[in-house]
mmCIF file with all atom_site columns, C-alpha atoms in Angstrom:
data_model
loop_
_atom_site.group_PDB
_atom_site.id
_atom_site.type_symbol
_atom_site.label_atom_id
_atom_site.label_alt_id
_atom_site.label_comp_id
_atom_site.label_asym_id
_atom_site.label_entity_id
_atom_site.label_seq_id
_atom_site.pdbx_PDB_ins_code
_atom_site.Cartn_x
_atom_site.Cartn_y
_atom_site.Cartn_z
_atom_site.occupancy
_atom_site.B_iso_or_equiv
_atom_site.pdbx_formal_charge
_atom_site.auth_seq_id
_atom_site.auth_comp_id
_atom_site.auth_asym_id
_atom_site.auth_atom_id
_atom_site.pdbx_PDB_model_num
ATOM 1   C CA . UNK A 1 1   ? -19.224 -2.979  -15.018 1.00 38.00 ? 68  UNK A CA 1
ATOM 2   C CA . UNK A 1 2   ? -17.058 -0.758  -17.213 1.00 43.00 ? 69  UNK A CA 1
ATOM 3   C CA . UNK A 1 3   ? -16.174 2.787   -16.180 1.00 46.00 ? 70  UNK A CA 1
ATOM 4   C CA . UNK A 1 4   ? -16.370 5.520   -18.761 1.00 45.00 ? 71  UNK A CA 1
ATOM 5   C CA . UNK A 1 5   ? -12.903 7.046   -18.393 1.00 48.00 ? 72  UNK A CA 1
ATOM 6   C CA . UNK A 1 6   ? -12.418 10.304  -20.210 1.00 47.00 ? 73  UNK A CA 1
ATOM 7   C CA . UNK A 1 7   ? -9.500  12.538  -19.303 1.00 47.00 ? 74  UNK A CA 1
ATOM 8   C CA . UNK A 1 8   ? -10.654 15.821  -17.831 1.00 49.00 ? 75  UNK A CA 1
ATOM 9   C CA . UNK A 1 9   ? -14.188 14.612  -17.259 1.00 48.00 ? 76  UNK A CA 1
ATOM 10  C CA . UNK A 1 10  ? -15.918 13.073  -14.289 1.00 47.00 ? 77  UNK A CA 1
ATOM 11  C CA . UNK A 1 11  ? -15.598 9.352   -13.765 1.00 46.00 ? 78  UNK A CA 1
ATOM 12  C CA . UNK A 1 12  ? -18.345 7.677   -11.787 1.00 43.00 ? 79  UNK A CA 1
ATOM 13  C CA . UNK A 1 13  ? -17.178 4.553   -9.976  1.00 46.00 ? 80  UNK A CA 1
ATOM 14  C CA . UNK A 1 14  ? -19.351 1.768   -8.583  1.00 47.00 ? 81  UNK A CA 1
ATOM 15  C CA . UNK A 1 15  ? -18.595 2.862   -5.023  1.00 44.00 ? 82  UNK A CA 1
ATOM 16  C CA . UNK A 1 16  ? -19.323 6.507   -5.014  1.00 46.00 ? 83  UNK A CA 1
ATOM 17  C CA . UNK A 1 17  ? -18.352 10.037  -5.919  1.00 48.00 ? 84  UNK A CA 1
ATOM 18  C CA . UNK A 1 18  ? -16.940 11.278  -9.154  1.00 48.00 ? 85  UNK A CA 1
ATOM 19  C CA . UNK A 1 19  ? -13.248 12.072  -9.528  1.00 52.00 ? 86  UNK A CA 1
ATOM 20  C CA . UNK A 1 20  ? -11.714 14.838  -11.637 1.00 54.00 ? 87  UNK A CA 1
ATOM 21  C CA . UNK A 1 21  ? -8.823  13.433  -13.660 1.00 53.00 ? 88  UNK A CA 1
ATOM 22  C CA . UNK A 1 22  ? -7.524  16.561  -15.410 1.00 54.00 ? 89  UNK A CA 1
ATOM 23  C CA . UNK A 1 23  ? -3.847  17.294  -14.710 1.00 65.00 ? 90  UNK A CA 1
ATOM 24  C CA . UNK A 1 24  ? -3.227  14.340  -12.407 1.00 85.00 ? 91  UNK A CA 1
ATOM 25  C CA . UNK A 1 25  ? -1.597  10.918  -12.215 1.00 90.00 ? 92  UNK A CA 1
ATOM 26  C CA . UNK A 1 26  ? -3.226  7.492   -12.167 1.00 92.00 ? 93  UNK A CA 1
ATOM 27  C CA . UNK A 1 27  ? -1.477  4.501   -10.577 1.00 93.00 ? 94  UNK A CA 1
ATOM 28  C CA . UNK A 1 28  ? -2.563  1.202   -12.119 1.00 94.00 ? 95  UNK A CA 1
ATOM 29  C CA . UNK A 1 29  ? -1.761  -2.001  -10.201 1.00 95.00 ? 96  UNK A CA 1
ATOM 30  C CA . UNK A 1 30  ? -1.957  -5.635  -11.293 1.00 95.00 ? 97  UNK A CA 1
ATOM 31  C CA . UNK A 1 31  ? -1.340  -7.809  -8.255  1.00 94.00 ? 98  UNK A CA 1
ATOM 32  C CA . UNK A 1 32  ? -0.750  -11.547 -8.576  1.00 93.00 ? 99  UNK A CA 1
ATOM 33  C CA . UNK A 1 33  ? 0.145   -14.163 -5.995  1.00 94.00 ? 100 UNK A CA 1
ATOM 34  C CA . UNK A 1 34  ? 3.879   -13.390 -6.119  1.00 95.00 ? 101 UNK A CA 1
ATOM 35  C CA . UNK A 1 35  ? 4.218   -10.158 -8.107  1.00 95.00 ? 102 UNK A CA 1
ATOM 36  C CA . UNK A 1 36  ? 2.891   -6.636  -8.513  1.00 95.00 ? 103 UNK A CA 1
ATOM 37  C CA . UNK A 1 37  ? 3.020   -4.973  -11.923 1.00 95.00 ? 104 UNK A CA 1
ATOM 38  C CA . UNK A 1 38  ? 2.376   -1.250  -12.066 1.00 94.00 ? 105 UNK A CA 1
ATOM 39  C CA . UNK A 1 39  ? 2.160   1.739   -14.345 1.00 94.00 ? 106 UNK A CA 1
ATOM 40  C CA . UNK A 1 40  ? 1.825   5.448   -13.636 1.00 94.00 ? 107 UNK A CA 1
ATOM 41  C CA . UNK A 1 41  ? -0.113  7.439   -16.219 1.00 93.00 ? 108 UNK A CA 1
ATOM 42  C CA . UNK A 1 42  ? -0.182  11.212  -16.605 1.00 90.00 ? 109 UNK A CA 1
ATOM 43  C CA . UNK A 1 43  ? -3.659  12.519  -17.360 1.00 85.00 ? 110 UNK A CA 1
ATOM 44  C CA . UNK A 1 44  ? -3.806  16.001  -18.844 1.00 82.00 ? 111 UNK A CA 1
ATOM 45  C CA . UNK A 1 45  ? -6.739  17.441  -20.750 1.00 79.00 ? 112 UNK A CA 1
ATOM 46  C CA . UNK A 1 46  ? -7.646  14.675  -23.221 1.00 78.00 ? 113 UNK A CA 1
ATOM 47  C CA . UNK A 1 47  ? -4.239  12.975  -23.198 1.00 86.00 ? 114 UNK A CA 1
ATOM 48  C CA . UNK A 1 48  ? -3.187  9.932   -21.188 1.00 89.00 ? 115 UNK A CA 1
ATOM 49  C CA . UNK A 1 49  ? 0.542   9.098   -21.248 1.00 91.00 ? 116 UNK A CA 1
ATOM 50  C CA . UNK A 1 50  ? 2.522   6.346   -19.528 1.00 92.00 ? 117 UNK A CA 1
ATOM 51  C CA . UNK A 1 51  ? 5.243   7.962   -17.389 1.00 91.00 ? 118 UNK A CA 1
ATOM 52  C CA . UNK A 1 52  ? 6.745   4.864   -15.731 1.00 92.00 ? 119 UNK A CA 1
ATOM 53  C CA . UNK A 1 53  ? 6.137   1.174   -15.241 1.00 92.00 ? 120 UNK A CA 1
ATOM 54  C CA . UNK A 1 54  ? 7.635   -1.662  -13.277 1.00 92.00 ? 121 UNK A CA 1
ATOM 55  C CA . UNK A 1 55  ? 7.270   -4.971  -11.523 1.00 93.00 ? 122 UNK A CA 1
ATOM 56  C CA . UNK A 1 56  ? 8.062   -6.415  -8.107  1.00 94.00 ? 123 UNK A CA 1
ATOM 57  C CA . UNK A 1 57  ? 8.676   -10.160 -8.452  1.00 94.00 ? 124 UNK A CA 1
ATOM 58  C CA . UNK A 1 58  ? 9.288   -13.025 -6.050  1.00 94.00 ? 125 UNK A CA 1
ATOM 59  C CA . UNK A 1 59  ? 6.986   -11.774 -3.304  1.00 95.00 ? 126 UNK A CA 1
ATOM 60  C CA . UNK A 1 60  ? 6.933   -14.238 -0.401  1.00 94.00 ? 127 UNK A CA 1
ATOM 61  C CA . UNK A 1 61  ? 9.594   -16.431 -1.997  1.00 92.00 ? 128 UNK A CA 1
ATOM 62  C CA . UNK A 1 62  ? 12.563  -17.871 -0.126  1.00 87.00 ? 129 UNK A CA 1
ATOM 63  C CA . UNK A 1 63  ? 14.667  -16.801 -3.113  1.00 86.00 ? 130 UNK A CA 1
ATOM 64  C CA . UNK A 1 64  ? 15.750  -13.239 -3.766  1.00 85.00 ? 131 UNK A CA 1
ATOM 65  C CA . UNK A 1 65  ? 13.176  -11.347 -5.809  1.00 86.00 ? 132 UNK A CA 1
ATOM 66  C CA . UNK A 1 66  ? 13.580  -8.328  -8.033  1.00 87.00 ? 133 UNK A CA 1
ATOM 67  C CA . UNK A 1 67  ? 12.091  -4.874  -8.365  1.00 87.00 ? 134 UNK A CA 1
ATOM 68  C CA . UNK A 1 68  ? 12.325  -3.391  -11.873 1.00 90.00 ? 135 UNK A CA 1
ATOM 69  C CA . UNK A 1 69  ? 11.382  0.261   -12.367 1.00 88.00 ? 136 UNK A CA 1
ATOM 70  C CA . UNK A 1 70  ? 11.472  1.957   -15.748 1.00 87.00 ? 137 UNK A CA 1
ATOM 71  C CA . UNK A 1 71  ? 10.634  5.636   -16.289 1.00 86.00 ? 138 UNK A CA 1
ATOM 72  C CA . UNK A 1 72  ? 9.631   6.126   -19.932 1.00 86.00 ? 139 UNK A CA 1
ATOM 73  C CA . UNK A 1 73  ? 12.646  7.173   -21.986 1.00 84.00 ? 140 UNK A CA 1
ATOM 74  C CA . UNK A 1 74  ? 15.182  6.286   -19.262 1.00 85.00 ? 141 UNK A CA 1
ATOM 75  C CA . UNK A 1 75  ? 17.142  3.142   -18.415 1.00 88.00 ? 142 UNK A CA 1
ATOM 76  C CA . UNK A 1 76  ? 15.479  0.426   -16.360 1.00 89.00 ? 143 UNK A CA 1
ATOM 77  C CA . UNK A 1 77  ? 16.646  0.145   -12.754 1.00 90.00 ? 144 UNK A CA 1
ATOM 78  C CA . UNK A 1 78  ? 16.727  -3.307  -11.154 1.00 91.00 ? 145 UNK A CA 1
ATOM 79  C CA . UNK A 1 79  ? 17.078  -3.981  -7.441  1.00 90.00 ? 146 UNK A CA 1
ATOM 80  C CA . UNK A 1 80  ? 17.426  -7.487  -6.047  1.00 92.00 ? 147 UNK A CA 1
ATOM 81  C CA . UNK A 1 81  ? 15.859  -7.918  -2.620  1.00 88.00 ? 148 UNK A CA 1
ATOM 82  C CA . UNK A 1 82  ? 13.773  -10.188 -0.445  1.00 90.00 ? 149 UNK A CA 1
ATOM 83  C CA . UNK A 1 83  ? 10.160  -9.033  -0.556  1.00 93.00 ? 150 UNK A CA 1
ATOM 84  C CA . UNK A 1 84  ? 8.291   -10.588 2.361   1.00 93.00 ? 151 UNK A CA 1
ATOM 85  C CA . UNK A 1 85  ? 4.726   -9.727  1.337   1.00 95.00 ? 152 UNK A CA 1
ATOM 86  C CA . UNK A 1 86  ? 2.609   -7.461  -0.886  1.00 95.00 ? 153 UNK A CA 1
ATOM 87  C CA . UNK A 1 87  ? 2.729   -4.592  1.629   1.00 95.00 ? 154 UNK A CA 1
ATOM 88  C CA . UNK A 1 88  ? 6.538   -4.617  1.387   1.00 93.00 ? 155 UNK A CA 1
ATOM 89  C CA . UNK A 1 89  ? 6.211   -4.746  -2.413  1.00 93.00 ? 156 UNK A CA 1
ATOM 90  C CA . UNK A 1 90  ? 3.953   -1.674  -2.457  1.00 93.00 ? 157 UNK A CA 1
ATOM 91  C CA . UNK A 1 91  ? 6.403   0.161   -0.194  1.00 93.00 ? 158 UNK A CA 1
ATOM 92  C CA . UNK A 1 92  ? 9.175   -0.563  -2.730  1.00 92.00 ? 159 UNK A CA 1
ATOM 93  C CA . UNK A 1 93  ? 7.010   0.824   -5.528  1.00 92.00 ? 160 UNK A CA 1
ATOM 94  C CA . UNK A 1 94  ? 6.145   4.036   -3.653  1.00 91.00 ? 161 UNK A CA 1
ATOM 95  C CA . UNK A 1 95  ? 9.775   4.527   -2.566  1.00 90.00 ? 162 UNK A CA 1
ATOM 96  C CA . UNK A 1 96  ? 10.985  4.653   -6.175  1.00 89.00 ? 163 UNK A CA 1
ATOM 97  C CA . UNK A 1 97  ? 8.364   7.191   -7.314  1.00 89.00 ? 164 UNK A CA 1
ATOM 98  C CA . UNK A 1 98  ? 9.400   10.848  -7.057  1.00 88.00 ? 165 UNK A CA 1
ATOM 99  C CA . UNK A 1 99  ? 7.546   12.825  -4.373  1.00 90.00 ? 166 UNK A CA 1
ATOM 100 C CA . UNK A 1 100 ? 5.839   15.039  -6.994  1.00 88.00 ? 167 UNK A CA 1
ATOM 101 C CA . UNK A 1 101 ? 4.464   11.896  -8.682  1.00 88.00 ? 168 UNK A CA 1
ATOM 102 C CA . UNK A 1 102 ? 3.176   10.474  -5.383  1.00 88.00 ? 169 UNK A CA 1
ATOM 103 C CA . UNK A 1 103 ? 1.521   13.814  -4.609  1.00 89.00 ? 170 UNK A CA 1
ATOM 104 C CA . UNK A 1 104 ? -0.125  13.955  -8.040  1.00 88.00 ? 171 UNK A CA 1
ATOM 105 C CA . UNK A 1 105 ? -1.670  10.452  -7.911  1.00 90.00 ? 172 UNK A CA 1
ATOM 106 C CA . UNK A 1 106 ? -5.441  10.957  -7.684  1.00 88.00 ? 173 UNK A CA 1
ATOM 107 C CA . UNK A 1 107 ? -6.663  7.542   -8.837  1.00 88.00 ? 174 UNK A CA 1
ATOM 108 C CA . UNK A 1 108 ? -5.473  4.024   -8.006  1.00 90.00 ? 175 UNK A CA 1
ATOM 109 C CA . UNK A 1 109 ? -6.920  1.060   -9.822  1.00 88.00 ? 176 UNK A CA 1
#
């Protein structure tokens, strides 16, 4: 199954209703066994632009892991910390996103 994603148009997913993507943010997650990579994309009219990306590494490890967050055009921020599980990793990701970005996220995939 491949979704037809077009900014500003309806996107029909396999599980239900259509979502309007115009003027919103999309959070894209890639979760592995010990890391979560992510990107936040701004969707406006027919333009999709990466606004920030990052990775939480060392999830569940006895060693200290790292959370790297990089807003596009700004310096990367790295935080070393123990990350017990994927829930804690997601909390780290959401904590570093500005409130206006969190409020604007309409799609997670």
